[in-house]
Amino acid sequence: MYSGIGLEEGEIVDMRVYPVPADQRLELEWSSHNIMISLQVHDASGKLLLQKDISSNESETINVSSYPTGMYILRMTDEFGNISHRKFTIRH
């Protein structure tokens, strides 16, 4: 399942976020090869819960088991300044 707010010019394309809703883990996949990605997870109020830099991967798993049920926003920024946002929910 693809989840997103919509693509805008300069976004990281072909980003897949699943499962939605998530329970224990959130899986991320994207098509950008061998670049640095900065990943952030924010809760619905905008509070930063996770910040992580990822290099040379095309996938990442986030442990969300400790996050309460609710709506979250994933923000990914690549080394060229392209930004993508995805909404996802957690349901335990």
PDB file of C-alpha atoms in Angstrom:
ATOM      1  CA  MET A   1       0.000   0.000   0.000  1.00  0.00           C
ATOM      2  CA  TYR A   2       1.330   3.405  -0.925  1.00  0.00           C
ATOM      3  CA  SER A   3       0.612   6.211   1.459  1.00  0.00           C
ATOM      4  CA  GLY A   4       1.142   9.845   0.742  1.00  0.00           C
ATOM      5  CA  ILE A   5      -0.054  13.391   0.704  1.00  0.00           C
ATOM      6  CA  GLY A   6       0.753  13.843  -2.968  1.00  0.00           C
ATOM      7  CA  LEU A   7       3.862  14.495  -4.985  1.00  0.00           C
ATOM      8  CA  GLU A   8       5.276  17.923  -5.530  1.00  0.00           C
ATOM      9  CA  GLU A   9       8.220  18.940  -7.647  1.00  0.00           C
ATOM     10  CA  GLY A  10      11.450  18.044  -5.863  1.00  0.00           C
ATOM     11  CA  GLU A  11       9.984  15.175  -3.820  1.00  0.00           C
ATOM     12  CA  ILE A  12      11.644  11.829  -3.304  1.00  0.00           C
ATOM     13  CA  VAL A  13       9.544   9.698  -5.641  1.00  0.00           C
ATOM     14  CA  ASP A  14       8.492   6.075  -5.373  1.00  0.00           C
ATOM     15  CA  MET A  15       8.550   6.075  -1.586  1.00  0.00           C
ATOM     16  CA  ARG A  16       6.573   3.205  -0.105  1.00  0.00           C
ATOM     17  CA  VAL A  17       5.392   3.209   3.525  1.00  0.00           C
ATOM     18  CA  TYR A  18       3.729   0.084   4.960  1.00  0.00           C
ATOM     19  CA  PRO A  19       1.874  -1.430   6.718  1.00  0.00           C
ATOM     20  CA  VAL A  20      -0.710   1.266   7.290  1.00  0.00           C
ATOM     21  CA  PRO A  21      -1.853   1.190   9.989  1.00  0.00           C
ATOM     22  CA  ALA A  22       1.390   0.084  11.644  1.00  0.00           C
ATOM     23  CA  ASP A  23       1.573  -1.785  14.941  1.00  0.00           C
ATOM     24  CA  GLN A  24       5.148  -2.803  15.832  1.00  0.00           C
ATOM     25  CA  ARG A  25       7.214  -1.752  12.793  1.00  0.00           C
ATOM     26  CA  LEU A  26       6.930   0.662   9.901  1.00  0.00           C
ATOM     27  CA  GLU A  27       8.701  -0.343   6.688  1.00  0.00           C
ATOM     28  CA  LEU A  28      10.042   2.307   4.298  1.00  0.00           C
ATOM     29  CA  GLU A  29      11.293   1.780   0.755  1.00  0.00           C
ATOM     30  CA  TRP A  30      12.410   4.357  -1.801  1.00  0.00           C
ATOM     31  CA  SER A  31      14.054   4.406  -5.196  1.00  0.00           C
ATOM     32  CA  SER A  32      16.935   6.816  -4.594  1.00  0.00           C
ATOM     33  CA  HIS A  33      20.228   4.941  -4.832  1.00  0.00           C
ATOM     34  CA  ASN A  34      23.359   5.608  -2.771  1.00  0.00           C
ATOM     35  CA  ILE A  35      22.376   8.953  -1.350  1.00  0.00           C
ATOM     36  CA  MET A  36      22.107  10.304   2.180  1.00  0.00           C
ATOM     37  CA  ILE A  37      18.568  10.500   3.555  1.00  0.00           C
ATOM     38  CA  SER A  38      17.548  12.373   6.702  1.00  0.00           C
ATOM     39  CA  LEU A  39      14.490  10.776   8.272  1.00  0.00           C
ATOM     40  CA  GLN A  40      12.182  12.392  10.832  1.00  0.00           C
ATOM     41  CA  VAL A  41       9.003  11.168  12.526  1.00  0.00           C
ATOM     42  CA  HIS A  42       6.637  13.729  14.058  1.00  0.00           C
ATOM     43  CA  ASP A  43       3.450  13.163  16.023  1.00  0.00           C
ATOM     44  CA  ALA A  44       0.197  14.952  15.103  1.00  0.00           C
ATOM     45  CA  SER A  45       1.143  17.967  17.264  1.00  0.00           C
ATOM     46  CA  GLY A  46       4.438  18.354  15.363  1.00  0.00           C
ATOM     47  CA  LYS A  47       6.680  17.028  18.137  1.00  0.00           C
ATOM     48  CA  LEU A  48       9.852  15.412  16.759  1.00  0.00           C
ATOM     49  CA  LEU A  49       9.995  11.774  17.930  1.00  0.00           C
ATOM     50  CA  LEU A  50      12.798  10.375  15.781  1.00  0.00           C
ATOM     51  CA  GLN A  51      15.606  11.798  13.685  1.00  0.00           C
ATOM     52  CA  LYS A  52      17.959   9.491  11.827  1.00  0.00           C
ATOM     53  CA  ASP A  53      20.431   9.823   8.944  1.00  0.00           C
ATOM     54  CA  ILE A  54      20.554   6.908   6.519  1.00  0.00           C
ATOM     55  CA  SER A  55      23.129   6.366   3.786  1.00  0.00           C
ATOM     56  CA  SER A  56      23.375   3.903   0.920  1.00  0.00           C
ATOM     57  CA  ASN A  57      20.105   2.139   1.720  1.00  0.00           C
ATOM     58  CA  GLU A  58      16.871   1.879  -0.198  1.00  0.00           C
ATOM     59  CA  SER A  59      14.881   0.721   2.807  1.00  0.00           C
ATOM     60  CA  GLU A  60      14.552   1.234   6.530  1.00  0.00           C
ATOM     61  CA  THR A  61      12.526  -0.280   9.354  1.00  0.00           C
ATOM     62  CA  ILE A  62      11.306   1.912  12.195  1.00  0.00           C
ATOM     63  CA  ASN A  63      10.261   0.368  15.501  1.00  0.00           C
ATOM     64  CA  VAL A  64       6.984   2.099  16.408  1.00  0.00           C
ATOM     65  CA  SER A  65       5.912  -0.270  19.195  1.00  0.00           C
ATOM     66  CA  SER A  66       6.457   2.395  21.867  1.00  0.00           C
ATOM     67  CA  TYR A  67       4.497   5.109  20.023  1.00  0.00           C
ATOM     68  CA  PRO A  68       0.861   5.532  21.091  1.00  0.00           C
ATOM     69  CA  THR A  69      -2.002   4.874  18.692  1.00  0.00           C
ATOM     70  CA  GLY A  70      -2.525   7.899  16.460  1.00  0.00           C
ATOM     71  CA  MET A  71      -1.539   9.830  13.330  1.00  0.00           C
ATOM     72  CA  TYR A  72       2.102  10.580  12.500  1.00  0.00           C
ATOM     73  CA  ILE A  73       4.077  12.343   9.782  1.00  0.00           C
ATOM     74  CA  LEU A  74       7.218  10.946   8.207  1.00  0.00           C
ATOM     75  CA  ARG A  75       9.577  13.480   6.625  1.00  0.00           C
ATOM     76  CA  MET A  76      12.459  12.395   4.419  1.00  0.00           C
ATOM     77  CA  THR A  77      15.022  14.841   3.007  1.00  0.00           C
ATOM     78  CA  ASP A  78      17.695  13.726   0.551  1.00  0.00           C
ATOM     79  CA  GLU A  79      21.146  15.249   0.134  1.00  0.00           C
ATOM     80  CA  PHE A  80      19.866  17.399  -2.747  1.00  0.00           C
ATOM     81  CA  GLY A  81      17.201  19.063  -0.597  1.00  0.00           C
ATOM     82  CA  ASN A  82      14.252  17.099  -1.989  1.00  0.00           C
ATOM     83  CA  ILE A  83      11.643  16.550   0.712  1.00  0.00           C
ATOM     84  CA  SER A  84       8.839  14.006   0.969  1.00  0.00           C
ATOM     85  CA  HIS A  85       6.128  13.794   3.606  1.00  0.00           C
ATOM     86  CA  ARG A  86       3.950  10.779   4.311  1.00  0.00           C
ATOM     87  CA  LYS A  87       1.175  10.438   6.846  1.00  0.00           C
ATOM     88  CA  PHE A  88       0.810   7.129   8.626  1.00  0.00           C
ATOM     89  CA  THR A  89      -1.184   5.763  11.507  1.00  0.00           C
ATOM     90  CA  ILE A  90      -0.286   3.498  14.363  1.00  0.00           C
ATOM     91  CA  ARG A  91      -2.897   1.201  15.833  1.00  0.00           C
ATOM     92  CA  HIS A  92      -2.108  -1.266  18.631  1.00  0.00           C
TER      93      HIS A  92
END
